[in-house]
Amino acid sequence: MAAGGGGLGAPGRPYELVVFGASGFTGQFVVEEVARVAVGGELRSGLRWAVAGRSREKLRAVLERAAERLGTGRGRGACGAAPWRGARSAPVPRPRPCGVELLFCYVSCSFLLQYRYFGEPVVEACVENGASCIDISGEPQFLEGMYLKYNEKAAEKGVYVIGSCGFDSIPADMGVLYTRDNLKGTLTGVESFLMVKSGPEGACIHDGTWKSAVYGLADQDNLRKLRKKIGYAPVPVVGAKLKRRGIVFYNQEFKQYSIPFMGSDVSVVKRSQRYLHRELQETPVQYGAYVNIGGLGSVIKLMFAGILFLLLVKFSFGRKLLIKYPEFFSAGRFTKKGPTQKQMDGTSFTMTFFGEGYSEGQDPQNGKPNVKICTEVKGPEPGYVATPIAMVQAAVSLLEDAACLPKRGGVYSPGAAFSKTKLIERLNKRGVEFSVISKPEV
């Protein structure tokens, strides 16, 4: 994959991209998206790609499903008239998984049940074999742990390890940058509000995400220790300090209640802003992330569910109950089967960004913000439609926009890695759309 100076990694590798964990619930949708991009002529020289996972039979079934949904035969697909790439088998739990596959590719896209338990061997294998790695992890402990352990090694190898390249957290991270770039002045603070709409079939999420949340909340103390070990430099506050919202508050803009977004968006955006300030001397942007939950009835239900969740997650037997019965404890929001195709087709998301800052010529260190802007990122079902789109387009940006990546390899957040690339433009073309809702007015 793209090396530190904008070139490619080890020459002569037969594949640009390997999808690792392709037979998993999310992986199957990513395979379909990769195939769609491969036959769509988006890359200058086509795309040579392969799949890898624990079961060759399941991998073949995933390829067959993708071929059927794209309306192509197995004889055509992955690279124009070239045959679909064969399935390679690689067990996840081994200390050095898929080493052979990674020797054959520039970029590995990984999809694992819990990255905190199975993610590091993939990152290690990628770095050792000179392959860049993209994942969709929304687990701050894994993401920041990989930064601590592999940032310098990845820099030496000239490869990029980029986490959170799915719904967590490309819309948020790139949305903040998009808001900044569309403000004529200095953006100093942004709040985002997520709204997910579902059709008559409702919406649900595969329980892999539920398990990540259970283990993540149970391990908050270790995350704090990890951050102390990393020794992050504080991100300076420029302009008026962004006010912190309450646990539950009524949002006048949307006429409904909102709560803080519990995903990794805030930590990922902060990592990006720290990097852009330190390395590129850009003004750091403060960020708050929230999700709209509806009326008072939704608030009451969520409060009871949240209190029960927080009580159970503190004890091992409680965590076992949560993991064994996700559908019961989440009121049907998380299931072991995941959403149906009808549910995915009827679901969409909108993330609205309200930015404030200082007009051109105005000193951000003096006075109150005097300019505002509203932008939006919207797209299809976030978990299994928008996430594959985001991840695959991130991989395409690694392959096609190599000259615009950071000069050094390393472990990056999406905003840090892709701030100068065409990723937003690519996402717009694939249905994850960035737009300005209201232009700034002094």
Short mmCIF file of C-alpha atoms in Angstrom, two decimals:
data_model
loop_
_atom_site.label_atom_id
_atom_site.label_comp_id
_atom_site.label_asym_id
_atom_site.label_seq_id
_atom_site.Cartn_x
_atom_site.Cartn_y
_atom_site.Cartn_z
CA MET A 1 0.00 0.00 0.00
CA ALA A 2 0.91 3.62 -0.19
CA ALA A 3 4.19 4.25 1.54
CA GLY A 4 5.48 7.29 3.37
CA GLY A 5 6.52 9.23 0.32
CA GLY A 6 3.34 8.65 -1.64
CA GLY A 7 4.54 5.53 -3.46
CA LEU A 8 3.42 1.94 -3.09
CA GLY A 9 4.71 -0.61 -0.65
CA ALA A 10 6.58 -3.76 -1.71
CA PRO A 11 6.36 -4.08 -5.51
CA GLY A 12 4.84 -6.93 -7.41
CA ARG A 13 2.06 -7.90 -5.04
CA PRO A 14 -0.82 -9.62 -6.84
CA TYR A 15 -3.60 -7.86 -4.87
CA GLU A 16 -4.21 -4.25 -3.96
CA LEU A 17 -6.84 -5.20 -1.40
CA VAL A 18 -7.67 -8.17 0.83
CA VAL A 19 -10.92 -8.23 2.80
CA PHE A 20 -10.13 -10.09 6.04
CA GLY A 21 -13.07 -11.52 7.98
CA ALA A 22 -15.15 -11.38 4.81
CA SER A 23 -17.59 -14.10 5.91
CA GLY A 24 -18.69 -12.17 9.01
CA PHE A 25 -21.99 -10.33 9.18
CA THR A 26 -20.54 -6.93 8.20
CA GLY A 27 -17.82 -8.43 6.02
CA GLN A 28 -20.32 -9.88 3.55
CA PHE A 29 -21.67 -6.41 2.79
CA VAL A 30 -18.16 -5.04 2.38
CA VAL A 31 -17.34 -7.76 -0.16
CA GLU A 32 -20.37 -6.67 -2.14
CA GLU A 33 -19.26 -3.04 -2.00
CA VAL A 34 -15.69 -3.90 -3.03
CA ALA A 35 -17.05 -5.87 -5.99
CA ARG A 36 -19.28 -2.94 -6.93
CA VAL A 37 -16.31 -0.56 -6.92
CA ALA A 38 -14.14 -3.05 -8.79
CA VAL A 39 -16.58 -3.40 -11.68
CA GLY A 40 -17.49 0.29 -11.64
CA GLY A 41 -14.20 1.56 -13.05
CA GLU A 42 -13.52 3.95 -10.16
CA LEU A 43 -9.82 3.11 -9.97
CA ARG A 44 -7.38 4.17 -12.63
CA SER A 45 -6.03 0.66 -13.19
CA GLY A 46 -8.86 -1.52 -11.94
CA LEU A 47 -8.80 -3.37 -8.63
CA ARG A 48 -7.17 -6.72 -7.91
CA TRP A 49 -8.68 -8.05 -4.69
CA ALA A 50 -9.22 -11.16 -2.60
CA VAL A 51 -11.14 -12.31 0.46
CA ALA A 52 -9.85 -14.10 3.55
CA GLY A 53 -11.48 -15.71 6.58
CA ARG A 54 -11.85 -18.85 8.69
CA SER A 55 -14.11 -20.88 6.38
CA ARG A 56 -13.42 -21.35 2.68
CA GLU A 57 -17.00 -22.54 2.14
CA LYS A 58 -18.47 -19.43 3.77
CA LEU A 59 -16.15 -17.22 1.74
CA ARG A 60 -17.29 -18.82 -1.50
CA ALA A 61 -20.91 -18.31 -0.45
CA VAL A 62 -20.18 -14.62 0.21
CA LEU A 63 -18.63 -14.25 -3.25
CA GLU A 64 -21.60 -16.00 -4.84
CA ARG A 65 -24.01 -13.69 -2.99
CA ALA A 66 -22.11 -10.60 -4.12
CA ALA A 67 -22.02 -11.82 -7.72
CA GLU A 68 -25.74 -12.53 -7.65
CA ARG A 69 -26.66 -9.14 -6.17
CA LEU A 70 -24.48 -7.29 -8.65
CA GLY A 71 -25.91 -9.31 -11.53
CA THR A 72 -22.53 -10.65 -12.62
CA GLY A 73 -21.40 -14.20 -13.13
CA ARG A 74 -18.47 -15.78 -11.36
CA GLY A 75 -16.55 -15.49 -14.62
CA ARG A 76 -16.55 -11.70 -14.50
CA GLY A 77 -16.25 -9.19 -11.72
CA ALA A 78 -13.31 -8.27 -9.57
CA CYS A 79 -11.26 -6.55 -12.22
CA GLY A 80 -13.14 -5.94 -15.43
CA ALA A 81 -13.07 -9.21 -17.39
CA ALA A 82 -10.79 -10.89 -14.86
CA PRO A 83 -12.29 -13.70 -12.75
CA TRP A 84 -13.49 -13.07 -9.21
CA ARG A 85 -10.60 -13.58 -6.86
CA GLY A 86 -10.57 -16.87 -4.99
CA ALA A 87 -11.18 -17.21 -1.27
CA ARG A 88 -8.18 -17.64 0.98
CA SER A 89 -8.56 -19.18 4.44
CA ALA A 90 -7.00 -17.55 7.51
CA PRO A 91 -7.89 -18.34 11.15
CA VAL A 92 -8.43 -15.29 13.34
CA PRO A 93 -7.20 -16.28 16.83
CA ARG A 94 -3.65 -17.31 15.85
CA PRO A 95 -0.86 -14.96 17.00
CA ARG A 96 0.09 -14.12 13.42
CA PRO A 97 -3.02 -14.52 11.26
CA CYS A 98 -3.18 -14.23 7.48
CA GLY A 99 0.55 -13.53 7.12
CA VAL A 100 0.57 -15.10 3.66
CA GLU A 101 -2.41 -13.05 2.49
CA LEU A 102 -0.83 -9.82 3.70
CA LEU A 103 2.37 -10.55 1.83
CA PHE A 104 0.22 -10.51 -1.29
CA CYS A 105 -1.58 -7.20 -0.79
CA TYR A 106 -1.13 -3.47 -0.23
CA VAL A 107 -4.24 -2.89 1.91
CA SER A 108 -6.08 -5.16 4.34
CA CYS A 109 -9.66 -4.34 5.38
CA SER A 110 -10.50 -6.19 8.61
CA PHE A 111 -13.89 -7.03 10.18
CA LEU A 112 -13.73 -8.73 13.55
CA LEU A 113 -16.27 -9.42 16.28
CA GLN A 114 -14.38 -7.61 19.06
CA TYR A 115 -11.23 -5.79 18.03
CA ARG A 116 -9.97 -5.65 21.62
CA TYR A 117 -9.55 -9.45 21.55
CA PHE A 118 -8.84 -10.27 17.91
CA GLY A 119 -7.70 -7.02 16.30
CA GLU A 120 -4.07 -6.68 17.33
CA PRO A 121 -2.74 -9.80 15.54
CA VAL A 122 -4.12 -8.42 12.28
CA VAL A 123 -2.50 -5.01 12.84
CA GLU A 124 0.78 -6.68 13.80
CA ALA A 125 0.74 -8.90 10.72
CA CYS A 126 -0.05 -5.92 8.47
CA VAL A 127 2.79 -3.81 9.85
CA GLU A 128 5.31 -6.66 9.73
CA ASN A 129 4.40 -7.52 6.14
CA GLY A 130 4.31 -3.93 4.90
CA ALA A 131 0.57 -3.81 4.24
CA SER A 132 -1.65 -0.90 5.25
CA CYS A 133 -4.66 -1.75 7.39
CA ILE A 134 -8.15 -0.27 7.61
CA ASP A 135 -10.77 -1.36 10.14
CA ILE A 136 -14.22 -0.30 11.36
CA SER A 137 -13.49 -0.50 15.08
CA GLY A 138 -15.44 1.86 17.33
CA GLU A 139 -13.50 0.77 20.42
CA PRO A 140 -11.28 3.61 21.75
CA GLN A 141 -9.16 1.25 23.84
CA PHE A 142 -8.22 -0.82 20.80
CA LEU A 143 -7.69 2.21 18.55
CA GLU A 144 -5.49 4.08 20.99
CA GLY A 145 -3.70 0.92 22.12
CA MET A 146 -2.66 0.29 18.52
CA TYR A 147 -1.36 3.85 18.32
CA LEU A 148 0.79 3.29 21.41
CA LYS A 149 2.23 -0.04 20.22
CA TYR A 150 2.50 0.30 16.46
CA ASN A 151 2.69 3.96 15.43
CA GLU A 152 6.47 4.05 15.19
CA LYS A 153 6.72 0.60 13.62
CA ALA A 154 4.16 1.54 10.98
CA ALA A 155 6.08 4.76 10.28
CA GLU A 156 9.28 2.76 9.77
CA LYS A 157 7.51 0.43 7.35
CA GLY A 158 5.81 3.30 5.52
CA VAL A 159 2.31 1.86 6.00
CA TYR A 160 -0.92 3.32 7.35
CA VAL A 161 -3.06 1.78 10.07
CA ILE A 162 -6.39 3.61 10.12
CA GLY A 163 -9.22 2.65 12.45
CA SER A 164 -12.83 3.85 12.72
CA CYS A 165 -13.35 3.84 8.96
CA GLY A 166 -17.03 2.93 9.17
CA PHE A 167 -20.02 4.79 10.52
CA ASP A 168 -17.84 5.19 13.56
CA SER A 169 -16.30 7.62 12.76
CA ILE A 170 -15.93 8.83 9.18
CA PRO A 171 -19.18 10.88 9.04
CA ALA A 172 -18.26 12.69 12.28
CA ASP A 173 -14.52 13.11 11.67
CA MET A 174 -14.77 14.13 8.02
CA GLY A 175 -17.96 16.11 8.78
CA VAL A 176 -16.05 18.37 11.17
CA LEU A 177 -13.38 18.96 8.50
CA TYR A 178 -16.05 19.63 5.87
CA THR A 179 -17.70 22.17 8.19
CA ARG A 180 -14.34 23.83 8.81
CA ASP A 181 -13.51 24.02 5.11
CA ASN A 182 -16.85 25.67 4.28
CA LEU A 183 -16.58 28.43 6.88
CA LYS A 184 -14.93 31.64 5.67
CA GLY A 185 -13.12 32.32 8.87
CA THR A 186 -11.91 30.24 11.80
CA LEU A 187 -14.10 27.37 13.02
CA THR A 188 -13.61 26.80 16.75
CA GLY A 189 -16.53 24.63 17.88
CA VAL A 190 -18.93 22.05 16.40
CA GLU A 191 -21.83 20.05 17.77
CA SER A 192 -23.31 17.17 15.77
CA PHE A 193 -26.75 15.63 16.16
CA LEU A 194 -27.45 12.17 14.78
CA MET A 195 -30.90 11.10 13.69
CA VAL A 196 -31.64 7.57 12.42
CA LYS A 197 -34.92 6.98 10.59
CA SER A 198 -36.39 3.53 9.98
CA GLY A 199 -39.21 2.25 7.82
CA PRO A 200 -42.25 0.14 8.76
CA GLU A 201 -40.00 -2.89 9.34
CA GLY A 202 -38.09 -1.05 12.06
CA ALA A 203 -34.33 -1.22 12.56
CA CYS A 204 -31.87 -3.31 14.52
CA ILE A 205 -28.14 -3.92 14.88
CA HIS A 206 -26.12 -7.14 14.94
CA ASP A 207 -25.10 -8.10 18.48
CA GLY A 208 -21.38 -7.80 17.67
CA THR A 209 -21.73 -4.06 18.28
CA TRP A 210 -23.60 -4.78 21.53
CA LYS A 211 -20.74 -6.98 22.77
CA SER A 212 -18.19 -4.28 21.99
CA ALA A 213 -20.23 -1.80 24.06
CA VAL A 214 -20.50 -4.24 26.98
CA TYR A 215 -16.78 -4.93 27.12
CA GLY A 216 -15.87 -1.30 26.45
CA LEU A 217 -17.92 0.14 29.30
CA ALA A 218 -16.64 -2.55 31.65
CA ASP A 219 -13.05 -1.57 30.86
CA GLN A 220 -13.16 2.22 31.24
CA ASP A 221 -10.49 2.25 33.96
CA ASN A 222 -7.96 0.58 31.68
CA LEU A 223 -8.73 3.11 28.96
CA ARG A 224 -7.85 5.93 31.35
CA LYS A 225 -4.58 4.18 32.25
CA LEU A 226 -3.78 3.69 28.57
CA ARG A 227 -4.25 7.38 27.84
CA LYS A 228 -1.97 8.31 30.72
CA LYS A 229 0.66 5.96 29.30
CA ILE A 230 0.39 7.55 25.86
CA GLY A 231 0.80 10.97 27.45
CA TYR A 232 -1.36 12.94 25.04
CA ALA A 233 -0.49 16.61 24.77
CA PRO A 234 -3.58 18.68 25.63
CA VAL A 235 -5.44 20.13 22.67
CA PRO A 236 -5.57 23.91 23.14
CA VAL A 237 -8.98 25.56 23.37
CA VAL A 238 -9.24 28.30 20.77
CA GLY A 239 -12.10 30.79 20.98
CA ALA A 240 -15.07 30.46 23.32
CA LYS A 241 -15.18 27.16 25.15
CA LEU A 242 -17.87 24.83 23.83
CA LYS A 243 -20.52 24.31 26.49
CA ARG A 244 -21.14 20.78 27.71
CA ARG A 245 -24.73 19.58 27.44
CA GLY A 246 -26.61 17.59 30.06
CA ILE A 247 -27.20 13.84 30.05
CA VAL A 248 -30.68 14.51 28.60
CA PHE A 249 -31.83 17.83 27.16
CA TYR A 250 -34.57 19.20 24.93
CA ASN A 251 -33.25 20.28 21.54
CA GLN A 252 -35.09 23.32 20.19
CA GLU A 253 -33.66 22.84 16.70
CA PHE A 254 -35.22 19.40 16.30
CA LYS A 255 -38.11 19.68 18.80
CA GLN A 256 -37.12 16.48 20.56
CA TYR A 257 -34.83 15.20 23.30
CA SER A 258 -31.15 14.47 22.78
CA ILE A 259 -28.42 12.63 24.68
CA PRO A 260 -24.63 12.41 24.27
CA PHE A 261 -23.58 9.97 21.56
CA MET A 262 -21.92 7.00 23.27
CA GLY A 263 -19.75 5.91 20.34
CA SER A 264 -16.12 6.69 19.62
CA ASP A 265 -16.76 9.85 17.56
CA VAL A 266 -15.62 12.37 20.18
CA SER A 267 -12.35 10.57 20.93
CA VAL A 268 -11.61 10.01 17.24
CA VAL A 269 -12.28 13.65 16.30
CA LYS A 270 -10.09 14.78 19.17
CA ARG A 271 -7.22 12.60 17.92
CA SER A 272 -7.59 14.09 14.45
CA GLN A 273 -7.68 17.65 15.75
CA ARG A 274 -4.61 17.02 17.91
CA TYR A 275 -2.69 15.69 14.91
CA LEU A 276 -3.76 18.50 12.56
CA HIS A 277 -2.82 21.12 15.15
CA ARG A 278 0.52 19.54 16.04
CA GLU A 279 1.70 18.52 12.57
CA LEU A 280 0.00 21.05 10.26
CA GLN A 281 -0.48 23.96 12.67
CA GLU A 282 -4.21 24.08 11.96
CA THR A 283 -6.62 25.63 14.45
CA PRO A 284 -8.10 22.84 16.60
CA VAL A 285 -11.88 22.50 16.65
CA GLN A 286 -13.80 21.59 19.82
CA TYR A 287 -16.43 18.91 19.28
CA GLY A 288 -19.52 17.51 20.97
CA ALA A 289 -21.56 14.58 19.61
CA TYR A 290 -25.23 13.91 20.38
CA VAL A 291 -28.07 11.71 19.18
CA ASN A 292 -31.75 12.62 18.95
CA ILE A 293 -34.01 10.09 20.68
CA GLY A 294 -37.53 11.48 20.31
CA GLY A 295 -40.18 12.45 22.85
CA LEU A 296 -40.55 12.08 26.60
CA GLY A 297 -41.68 8.43 26.32
CA SER A 298 -38.42 7.53 24.58
CA VAL A 299 -36.47 9.31 27.32
CA ILE A 300 -38.17 7.30 30.08
CA LYS A 301 -37.59 3.97 28.31
CA LEU A 302 -33.97 4.83 27.63
CA MET A 303 -33.34 5.87 31.23
CA PHE A 304 -34.60 2.55 32.60
CA ALA A 305 -32.66 0.55 30.00
CA GLY A 306 -29.51 2.61 30.58
CA ILE A 307 -29.59 2.25 34.36
CA LEU A 308 -30.08 -1.52 34.08
CA PHE A 309 -27.27 -1.78 31.54
CA LEU A 310 -24.81 0.19 33.68
CA LEU A 311 -25.63 -1.89 36.75
CA LEU A 312 -25.19 -5.23 34.98
CA VAL A 313 -22.03 -4.29 33.06
CA LYS A 314 -20.09 -3.83 36.32
CA PHE A 315 -20.28 -7.53 37.21
CA SER A 316 -19.14 -10.60 35.30
CA PHE A 317 -22.48 -12.40 35.70
CA GLY A 318 -24.26 -9.23 34.51
CA ARG A 319 -22.08 -9.05 31.42
CA LYS A 320 -22.83 -12.70 30.66
CA LEU A 321 -26.56 -11.97 30.84
CA LEU A 322 -26.22 -8.93 28.59
CA ILE A 323 -24.26 -10.89 26.01
CA LYS A 324 -26.53 -13.94 26.13
CA TYR A 325 -29.78 -11.99 25.80
CA PRO A 326 -29.01 -8.86 23.77
CA GLU A 327 -32.49 -8.66 22.28
CA PHE A 328 -34.18 -8.66 25.69
CA PHE A 329 -31.92 -6.09 27.35
CA SER A 330 -31.88 -3.77 24.34
CA ALA A 331 -35.65 -3.94 23.70
CA GLY A 332 -35.04 -5.56 20.32
CA ARG A 333 -32.47 -3.01 19.10
CA PHE A 334 -29.66 -5.60 19.03
CA THR A 335 -30.15 -9.15 17.79
CA LYS A 336 -27.96 -12.16 17.06
CA LYS A 337 -29.31 -12.33 13.51
CA GLY A 338 -28.89 -8.66 12.65
CA PRO A 339 -31.21 -6.63 10.43
CA THR A 340 -33.11 -8.02 7.47
CA GLN A 341 -32.64 -6.62 3.99
CA LYS A 342 -36.03 -4.86 4.26
CA GLN A 343 -34.98 -3.22 7.50
CA MET A 344 -31.73 -2.01 5.95
CA ASP A 345 -33.51 -0.73 2.84
CA GLY A 346 -35.91 1.31 5.00
CA THR A 347 -33.28 2.87 7.28
CA SER A 348 -31.22 6.03 6.80
CA PHE A 349 -29.24 8.50 8.89
CA THR A 350 -28.69 12.24 9.04
CA MET A 351 -25.90 13.88 11.03
CA THR A 352 -26.32 17.64 11.37
CA PHE A 353 -23.37 19.84 12.36
CA PHE A 354 -23.77 23.24 13.99
CA GLY A 355 -20.50 25.13 13.84
CA GLU A 356 -19.44 28.44 15.33
CA GLY A 357 -16.33 30.52 14.89
CA TYR A 358 -14.84 33.86 14.01
CA SER A 359 -15.05 35.72 10.74
CA GLU A 360 -11.97 36.56 8.68
CA GLY A 361 -9.90 39.18 10.43
CA GLN A 362 -11.49 38.50 13.81
CA ASP A 363 -9.11 37.28 16.53
CA PRO A 364 -10.49 33.97 17.96
CA GLN A 365 -8.87 34.75 21.29
CA ASN A 366 -10.91 37.92 21.76
CA GLY A 367 -14.67 38.17 22.06
CA LYS A 368 -17.50 35.76 21.35
CA PRO A 369 -17.94 33.75 18.15
CA ASN A 370 -19.56 35.96 15.53
CA VAL A 371 -20.24 33.48 12.71
CA LYS A 372 -22.20 30.23 12.48
CA ILE A 373 -22.64 27.49 9.89
CA CYS A 374 -24.81 24.38 9.55
CA THR A 375 -23.76 21.35 7.50
CA GLU A 376 -25.07 17.84 7.09
CA VAL A 377 -23.94 14.32 6.33
CA LYS A 378 -26.69 11.94 5.31
CA GLY A 379 -26.76 8.45 3.92
CA PRO A 380 -28.32 4.99 3.88
CA GLU A 381 -28.56 2.53 6.78
CA PRO A 382 -25.47 3.32 8.89
CA GLY A 383 -24.24 -0.06 10.12
CA TYR A 384 -24.24 -2.30 7.05
CA VAL A 385 -24.73 0.00 4.05
CA ALA A 386 -22.99 3.29 4.90
CA THR A 387 -20.18 1.54 6.80
CA PRO A 388 -19.08 -0.61 3.82
CA ILE A 389 -19.27 2.45 1.56
CA ALA A 390 -17.12 4.49 3.96
CA MET A 391 -14.56 1.76 4.47
CA VAL A 392 -14.17 0.84 0.81
CA GLN A 393 -13.85 4.49 -0.24
CA ALA A 394 -11.21 4.93 2.49
CA ALA A 395 -9.32 2.03 0.92
CA VAL A 396 -9.73 3.59 -2.53
CA SER A 397 -8.33 6.86 -1.17
CA LEU A 398 -5.31 4.99 0.20
CA LEU A 399 -4.70 3.50 -3.23
CA GLU A 400 -5.55 6.48 -5.42
CA ASP A 401 -4.65 9.54 -3.29
CA ALA A 402 -1.27 8.36 -2.04
CA ALA A 403 0.40 11.73 -2.65
CA CYS A 404 -2.16 13.43 -0.37
CA LEU A 405 -1.66 11.15 2.64
CA PRO A 406 0.54 12.10 5.61
CA LYS A 407 4.21 11.97 4.63
CA ARG A 408 4.99 9.39 7.30
CA GLY A 409 3.25 6.10 7.81
CA GLY A 410 1.75 5.44 11.21
CA VAL A 411 -1.45 4.78 13.14
CA TYR A 412 -3.99 7.44 12.22
CA SER A 413 -7.60 8.47 12.71
CA PRO A 414 -9.59 9.05 9.49
CA GLY A 415 -9.49 12.85 9.66
CA ALA A 416 -5.72 12.85 10.19
CA ALA A 417 -5.10 10.44 7.31
CA PHE A 418 -7.62 11.69 4.77
CA SER A 419 -7.93 15.44 5.40
CA LYS A 420 -6.11 16.29 2.14
CA THR A 421 -7.52 13.47 -0.01
CA LYS A 422 -10.64 13.21 -2.17
CA LEU A 423 -12.46 10.98 0.34
CA ILE A 424 -15.43 13.33 0.84
CA GLU A 425 -15.83 13.70 -2.92
CA ARG A 426 -15.74 9.92 -3.31
CA LEU A 427 -18.31 9.42 -0.53
CA ASN A 428 -20.66 11.96 -2.14
CA LYS A 429 -20.63 9.92 -5.34
CA ARG A 430 -21.51 6.75 -3.43
CA GLY A 431 -24.49 8.12 -1.50
CA VAL A 432 -22.93 9.33 1.76
CA GLU A 433 -23.56 13.01 1.06
CA PHE A 434 -21.93 16.07 2.63
CA SER A 435 -23.70 19.41 2.14
CA VAL A 436 -23.97 22.93 3.53
CA ILE A 437 -27.44 23.60 4.96
CA SER A 438 -26.99 27.25 5.92
CA LYS A 439 -24.06 29.45 5.04
CA PRO A 440 -22.35 31.52 7.72
CA GLU A 441 -23.75 34.91 8.55
CA VAL A 442 -21.90 37.46 10.65
#
